[in-house]
PDB file of C-alpha atoms in Angstrom:
ATOM      1  CA  GLY A   1      12.924  19.163  -5.453  1.00  0.00           C
ATOM      2  CA  GLY A   2      14.408  16.529  -3.278  1.00  0.00           C
ATOM      3  CA  ARG A   3      17.668  14.794  -3.460  1.00  0.00           C
ATOM      4  CA  ASP A   4      17.154  11.526  -1.406  1.00  0.00           C
ATOM      5  CA  GLY A   5      15.061   8.205  -2.217  1.00  0.00           C
ATOM      6  CA  MET A   6      12.254   8.153  -4.746  1.00  0.00           C
ATOM      7  CA  TRP A   7      12.453  12.194  -5.005  1.00  0.00           C
ATOM      8  CA  GLY A   8      15.966  12.563  -5.858  1.00  0.00           C
ATOM      9  CA  VAL A   9      15.333   9.803  -8.824  1.00  0.00           C
ATOM     10  CA  ILE A  10      12.168  11.400 -10.100  1.00  0.00           C
ATOM     11  CA  ALA A  11      12.317  14.904  -8.836  1.00  0.00           C
ATOM     12  CA  GLY A  12      15.719  16.129  -8.406  1.00  0.00           C
ATOM     13  CA  LEU A  13      15.811  19.593  -9.537  1.00  0.00           C
ATOM     14  CA  ASP A  14      17.314  22.872  -8.140  1.00  0.00           C
ATOM     15  CA  GLN A  15      15.620  26.126  -8.630  1.00  0.00           C
ATOM     16  CA  ALA A  16      17.078  27.140 -11.591  1.00  0.00           C
ATOM     17  CA  GLY A  17      15.762  23.828 -13.236  1.00  0.00           C
ATOM     18  CA  VAL A  18      12.116  24.387 -11.847  1.00  0.00           C
ATOM     19  CA  ASP A  19      12.170  28.094 -12.835  1.00  0.00           C
ATOM     20  CA  ALA A  20      13.348  26.819 -16.600  1.00  0.00           C
ATOM     21  CA  ILE A  21      10.340  24.471 -16.876  1.00  0.00           C
ATOM     22  CA  VAL A  22       7.777  26.569 -15.068  1.00  0.00           C
ATOM     23  CA  HIS A  23       8.648  29.802 -16.884  1.00  0.00           C
ATOM     24  CA  ARG A  24       8.620  27.711 -20.132  1.00  0.00           C
ATOM     25  CA  ALA A  25       5.325  26.592 -19.252  1.00  0.00           C
ATOM     26  CA  LEU A  26       3.587  29.677 -18.326  1.00  0.00           C
ATOM     27  CA  ASP A  27       5.176  31.518 -21.705  1.00  0.00           C
ATOM     28  CA  ALA A  28       3.752  28.556 -23.671  1.00  0.00           C
ATOM     29  CA  GLY A  29       0.162  29.368 -22.048  1.00  0.00           C
ATOM     30  CA  ILE A  30       0.088  26.779 -19.561  1.00  0.00           C
ATOM     31  CA  ASN A  31      -2.098  27.863 -16.866  1.00  0.00           C
ATOM     32  CA  PHE A  32      -2.569  25.160 -14.266  1.00  0.00           C
ATOM     33  CA  ILE A  33       0.016  23.851 -11.918  1.00  0.00           C
ATOM     34  CA  ASP A  34      -0.828  21.127  -8.980  1.00  0.00           C
ATOM     35  CA  THR A  35       1.591  19.911  -6.658  1.00  0.00           C
ATOM     36  CA  ALA A  36       0.992  18.468  -3.082  1.00  0.00           C
ATOM     37  CA  ASN A  37       2.544  19.135   0.292  1.00  0.00           C
ATOM     38  CA  VAL A  38       4.305  15.752   0.632  1.00  0.00           C
ATOM     39  CA  TYR A  39       5.875  15.827  -2.633  1.00  0.00           C
ATOM     40  CA  SER A  40       9.846  15.996  -1.596  1.00  0.00           C
ATOM     41  CA  GLY A  41       8.651  16.390   2.300  1.00  0.00           C
ATOM     42  CA  GLY A  42       7.155  20.234   0.770  1.00  0.00           C
ATOM     43  CA  GLU A  43      10.211  21.142  -1.058  1.00  0.00           C
ATOM     44  CA  SER A  44       8.134  21.180  -4.383  1.00  0.00           C
ATOM     45  CA  GLU A  45       6.051  23.571  -3.229  1.00  0.00           C
ATOM     46  CA  VAL A  46       8.791  25.708  -1.979  1.00  0.00           C
ATOM     47  CA  LEU A  47      10.590  25.679  -5.425  1.00  0.00           C
ATOM     48  CA  LEU A  48       7.155  26.167  -7.176  1.00  0.00           C
ATOM     49  CA  GLY A  49       6.289  29.145  -4.713  1.00  0.00           C
ATOM     50  CA  LYS A  50       9.641  30.721  -5.675  1.00  0.00           C
ATOM     51  CA  SER A  51       9.205  29.967  -9.490  1.00  0.00           C
ATOM     52  CA  LEU A  52       5.720  31.777  -9.625  1.00  0.00           C
ATOM     53  CA  ALA A  53       7.023  34.576  -7.873  1.00  0.00           C
ATOM     54  CA  GLY A  54       5.351  37.730  -9.907  1.00  0.00           C
ATOM     55  CA  ARG A  55       3.458  35.009 -12.124  1.00  0.00           C
ATOM     56  CA  ARG A  56       1.234  33.844  -9.372  1.00  0.00           C
ATOM     57  CA  HIS A  57      -1.915  35.522 -11.141  1.00  0.00           C
ATOM     58  CA  GLU A  58      -1.034  33.675 -14.305  1.00  0.00           C
ATOM     59  CA  VAL A  59      -1.792  30.052 -12.956  1.00  0.00           C
ATOM     60  CA  VAL A  60      -4.608  28.349 -11.433  1.00  0.00           C
ATOM     61  CA  LEU A  61      -2.551  26.756  -8.711  1.00  0.00           C
ATOM     62  CA  ALA A  62      -3.530  23.242  -6.949  1.00  0.00           C
ATOM     63  CA  THR A  63      -1.816  21.352  -4.233  1.00  0.00           C
ATOM     64  CA  LYS A  64      -3.243  18.577  -1.965  1.00  0.00           C
ATOM     65  CA  VAL A  65      -3.192  17.595   1.930  1.00  0.00           C
ATOM     66  CA  ARG A  66      -3.448  14.148   3.481  1.00  0.00           C
ATOM     67  CA  GLY A  67      -0.111  12.777   3.706  1.00  0.00           C
ATOM     68  CA  ARG A  68       2.544  12.649   6.458  1.00  0.00           C
ATOM     69  CA  MET A  69       4.361  16.011   7.147  1.00  0.00           C
ATOM     70  CA  GLY A  70       5.680  15.186  10.352  1.00  0.00           C
ATOM     71  CA  ARG A  71       6.449  12.513  13.040  1.00  0.00           C
ATOM     72  CA  GLY A  72       3.217  13.421  15.123  1.00  0.00           C
ATOM     73  CA  ALA A  73      -0.288  11.647  15.485  1.00  0.00           C
ATOM     74  CA  ASN A  74      -1.647  15.086  14.074  1.00  0.00           C
ATOM     75  CA  ASP A  75       0.921  15.693  11.192  1.00  0.00           C
ATOM     76  CA  VAL A  76      -1.348  13.097   8.981  1.00  0.00           C
ATOM     77  CA  GLY A  77      -4.665  12.544   7.602  1.00  0.00           C
ATOM     78  CA  LEU A  78      -7.880  14.915   7.266  1.00  0.00           C
ATOM     79  CA  SER A  79      -8.370  16.080  10.933  1.00  0.00           C
ATOM     80  CA  ARG A  80      -9.374  19.715  11.292  1.00  0.00           C
ATOM     81  CA  LEU A  81      -6.144  20.333  13.155  1.00  0.00           C
ATOM     82  CA  HIS A  82      -4.137  18.624  10.317  1.00  0.00           C
ATOM     83  CA  ILE A  83      -5.870  20.284   7.695  1.00  0.00           C
ATOM     84  CA  MET A  84      -5.492  23.896   9.379  1.00  0.00           C
ATOM     85  CA  GLN A  85      -2.055  23.426   9.791  1.00  0.00           C
ATOM     86  CA  ALA A  86      -1.315  21.985   6.230  1.00  0.00           C
ATOM     87  CA  VAL A  87      -2.958  24.802   4.339  1.00  0.00           C
ATOM     88  CA  ASP A  88      -1.295  27.580   6.486  1.00  0.00           C
ATOM     89  CA  ASP A  89       2.139  25.561   5.719  1.00  0.00           C
ATOM     90  CA  SER A  90       1.274  25.142   2.248  1.00  0.00           C
ATOM     91  CA  LEU A  91       0.476  28.554   1.695  1.00  0.00           C
ATOM     92  CA  LYS A  92       3.641  29.667   3.492  1.00  0.00           C
ATOM     93  CA  ARG A  93       5.962  27.400   1.027  1.00  0.00           C
ATOM     94  CA  LEU A  94       4.107  28.562  -1.940  1.00  0.00           C
ATOM     95  CA  GLY A  95       4.474  31.977  -1.076  1.00  0.00           C
ATOM     96  CA  THR A  96       0.708  32.956  -1.687  1.00  0.00           C
ATOM     97  CA  ASP A  97      -2.216  34.185   0.297  1.00  0.00           C
ATOM     98  CA  TYR A  98      -4.915  31.821  -1.559  1.00  0.00           C
ATOM     99  CA  ILE A  99      -4.611  28.628  -3.255  1.00  0.00           C
ATOM    100  CA  ASP A 100      -7.105  27.982  -5.961  1.00  0.00           C
ATOM    101  CA  LEU A 101      -7.834  24.313  -5.718  1.00  0.00           C
ATOM    102  CA  TYR A 102      -7.148  22.540  -2.338  1.00  0.00           C
ATOM    103  CA  GLN A 103      -7.326  19.110  -3.029  1.00  0.00           C
ATOM    104  CA  ILE A 104      -7.797  15.674  -0.514  1.00  0.00           C
ATOM    105  CA  HIS A 105      -4.804  13.489  -1.757  1.00  0.00           C
ATOM    106  CA  ARG A 106      -7.041  10.218  -0.674  1.00  0.00           C
ATOM    107  CA  PHE A 107      -9.737   9.064   1.356  1.00  0.00           C
ATOM    108  CA  ASP A 108      -9.213   9.011   5.482  1.00  0.00           C
ATOM    109  CA  THR A 109     -10.856   6.076   7.130  1.00  0.00           C
ATOM    110  CA  LEU A 110      -9.723   7.379  10.697  1.00  0.00           C
ATOM    111  CA  THR A 111     -11.355  10.870  10.417  1.00  0.00           C
ATOM    112  CA  SER A 112     -15.058  11.836   9.998  1.00  0.00           C
ATOM    113  CA  LEU A 113     -15.888  12.803   6.796  1.00  0.00           C
ATOM    114  CA  GLU A 114     -18.352  15.454   8.204  1.00  0.00           C
ATOM    115  CA  ASP A 115     -15.400  17.063  10.029  1.00  0.00           C
ATOM    116  CA  THR A 116     -13.197  17.009   6.973  1.00  0.00           C
ATOM    117  CA  LEU A 117     -15.928  19.023   4.804  1.00  0.00           C
ATOM    118  CA  ARG A 118     -16.332  21.342   7.679  1.00  0.00           C
ATOM    119  CA  ALA A 119     -12.693  22.214   7.975  1.00  0.00           C
ATOM    120  CA  LEU A 120     -12.573  22.561   4.080  1.00  0.00           C
ATOM    121  CA  ASP A 121     -15.784  24.581   3.599  1.00  0.00           C
ATOM    122  CA  ASP A 122     -14.174  26.889   6.626  1.00  0.00           C
ATOM    123  CA  LEU A 123     -11.034  27.347   4.442  1.00  0.00           C
ATOM    124  CA  VAL A 124     -13.263  28.630   1.132  1.00  0.00           C
ATOM    125  CA  THR A 125     -15.057  30.820   3.499  1.00  0.00           C
ATOM    126  CA  SER A 126     -11.889  32.435   5.317  1.00  0.00           C
ATOM    127  CA  GLY A 127     -10.325  33.169   1.519  1.00  0.00           C
ATOM    128  CA  LYS A 128      -7.463  30.667   1.745  1.00  0.00           C
ATOM    129  CA  VAL A 129      -8.870  28.314  -0.467  1.00  0.00           C
ATOM    130  CA  ARG A 130     -11.123  28.884  -3.886  1.00  0.00           C
ATOM    131  CA  TYR A 131     -12.438  25.686  -4.271  1.00  0.00           C
ATOM    132  CA  VAL A 132     -11.958  22.091  -2.956  1.00  0.00           C
ATOM    133  CA  GLY A 133     -11.534  18.552  -4.735  1.00  0.00           C
ATOM    134  CA  CYS A 134     -10.730  15.336  -4.064  1.00  0.00           C
ATOM    135  CA  SER A 135      -7.910  12.826  -5.389  1.00  0.00           C
ATOM    136  CA  ASN A 136      -8.053   9.137  -5.950  1.00  0.00           C
ATOM    137  CA  TYR A 137     -11.598   8.623  -4.443  1.00  0.00           C
ATOM    138  CA  THR A 138     -13.349   5.640  -5.570  1.00  0.00           C
ATOM    139  CA  GLY A 139     -17.121   6.380  -6.989  1.00  0.00           C
ATOM    140  CA  TYR A 140     -18.841   5.776  -3.929  1.00  0.00           C
ATOM    141  CA  ARG A 141     -16.659   7.711  -1.624  1.00  0.00           C
ATOM    142  CA  LEU A 142     -17.214  10.663  -4.218  1.00  0.00           C
ATOM    143  CA  VAL A 143     -20.890  10.384  -3.863  1.00  0.00           C
ATOM    144  CA  GLN A 144     -20.827   9.888  -0.316  1.00  0.00           C
ATOM    145  CA  ALA A 145     -18.720  13.155  -0.260  1.00  0.00           C
ATOM    146  CA  LEU A 146     -21.002  15.123  -2.394  1.00  0.00           C
ATOM    147  CA  TRP A 147     -24.163  14.006  -0.504  1.00  0.00           C
ATOM    148  CA  ALA A 148     -22.643  14.777   3.080  1.00  0.00           C
ATOM    149  CA  ALA A 149     -21.580  18.223   1.926  1.00  0.00           C
ATOM    150  CA  ASP A 150     -25.068  18.935   0.318  1.00  0.00           C
ATOM    151  CA  THR A 151     -26.599  17.751   3.562  1.00  0.00           C
ATOM    152  CA  LEU A 152     -24.356  19.585   5.711  1.00  0.00           C
ATOM    153  CA  LYS A 153     -24.813  22.763   3.373  1.00  0.00           C
ATOM    154  CA  LYS A 154     -21.358  23.080   3.150  1.00  0.00           C
ATOM    155  CA  ASN A 155     -18.856  23.771   0.121  1.00  0.00           C
ATOM    156  CA  ARG A 156     -18.683  20.218  -2.166  1.00  0.00           C
ATOM    157  CA  PHE A 157     -15.620  18.906  -4.039  1.00  0.00           C
ATOM    158  CA  GLU A 158     -15.774  20.592  -7.442  1.00  0.00           C
ATOM    159  CA  SER A 159     -13.201  18.224  -9.106  1.00  0.00           C
ATOM    160  CA  VAL A 160     -12.030  14.804  -8.819  1.00  0.00           C
ATOM    161  CA  GLN A 161      -8.039  13.774  -9.501  1.00  0.00           C
ATOM    162  CA  LEU A 162      -7.602  10.223 -10.620  1.00  0.00           C
ATOM    163  CA  GLN A 163      -5.209   8.022 -12.456  1.00  0.00           C
ATOM    164  CA  TRP A 164      -6.582   7.856 -16.109  1.00  0.00           C
ATOM    165  CA  ASN A 165      -4.630   6.955 -19.241  1.00  0.00           C
ATOM    166  CA  LEU A 166      -4.604   4.454 -22.474  1.00  0.00           C
ATOM    167  CA  ILE A 167      -3.780   1.430 -19.779  1.00  0.00           C
ATOM    168  CA  GLU A 168      -5.518   2.688 -16.542  1.00  0.00           C
ATOM    169  CA  ARG A 169      -9.045   2.864 -17.451  1.00  0.00           C
ATOM    170  CA  GLY A 170     -10.590   1.946 -14.396  1.00  0.00           C
ATOM    171  CA  ALA A 171     -11.896   5.322 -13.563  1.00  0.00           C
ATOM    172  CA  GLU A 172     -14.431   4.769 -16.638  1.00  0.00           C
ATOM    173  CA  ARG A 173     -16.355   2.405 -14.610  1.00  0.00           C
ATOM    174  CA  GLU A 174     -18.039   4.475 -11.949  1.00  0.00           C
ATOM    175  CA  VAL A 175     -15.954   7.928 -11.118  1.00  0.00           C
ATOM    176  CA  ILE A 176     -16.151   9.636 -14.856  1.00  0.00           C
ATOM    177  CA  PRO A 177     -19.838   8.730 -14.805  1.00  0.00           C
ATOM    178  CA  ALA A 178     -20.438  10.142 -11.472  1.00  0.00           C
ATOM    179  CA  CYS A 179     -18.263  13.359 -12.432  1.00  0.00           C
ATOM    180  CA  ARG A 180     -20.698  13.586 -15.736  1.00  0.00           C
ATOM    181  CA  GLU A 181     -23.745  13.455 -13.316  1.00  0.00           C
ATOM    182  CA  TYR A 182     -22.823  16.062 -10.635  1.00  0.00           C
ATOM    183  CA  GLU A 183     -20.659  18.223 -13.024  1.00  0.00           C
ATOM    184  CA  LEU A 184     -17.003  17.517 -11.294  1.00  0.00           C
ATOM    185  CA  GLY A 185     -13.960  18.493 -13.058  1.00  0.00           C
ATOM    186  CA  VAL A 186     -11.525  15.761 -13.831  1.00  0.00           C
ATOM    187  CA  LEU A 187      -7.884  15.861 -13.684  1.00  0.00           C
ATOM    188  CA  ALA A 188      -5.862  13.008 -14.717  1.00  0.00           C
ATOM    189  CA  TRP A 189      -2.530  11.890 -12.967  1.00  0.00           C
ATOM    190  CA  SER A 190      -0.064  10.052 -14.891  1.00  0.00           C
ATOM    191  CA  PRO A 191      -1.783  10.535 -18.315  1.00  0.00           C
ATOM    192  CA  LEU A 192       1.206   9.414 -19.994  1.00  0.00           C
TER     193      LEU A 192
END
């Protein structure tokens, strides 16, 4: 979705185009779909939700939170207020009552990690989210988050999404070894 700026260039599909891609992928056995609330200002989630109508049970559905979704001070970041509003908005746009994997899009230096982890844990406990993960984290931030979740006795990140491909190999220095050590799943973005 999206018609303007970057989104118009890289993602300018209408509902019929999205349906064609998603349904062909599902029919071919693909069972994991990842998006984010900021992609096309939420339009990506809307189009995907409509495309998954009647087939939601066939996929592991992932989305992300952190980016700016409005002009207000609380419309961005990883504060409890923003996370709780963002998950409800994503659930509505996606047309579902739960998200399989809810990911932090990147670290937020303005918000206490502990507050973020508590909010994410509440989402898992409430059933709105099945698992939580992170995206674009450095090795030390990842281990810091795992330690904090363990100390607080809260749900921890179960996966890491990162740029990893034949050219971008930086993840292999710290993040991939940390994922092996702590048994986290790895999702690569821009693998091609």
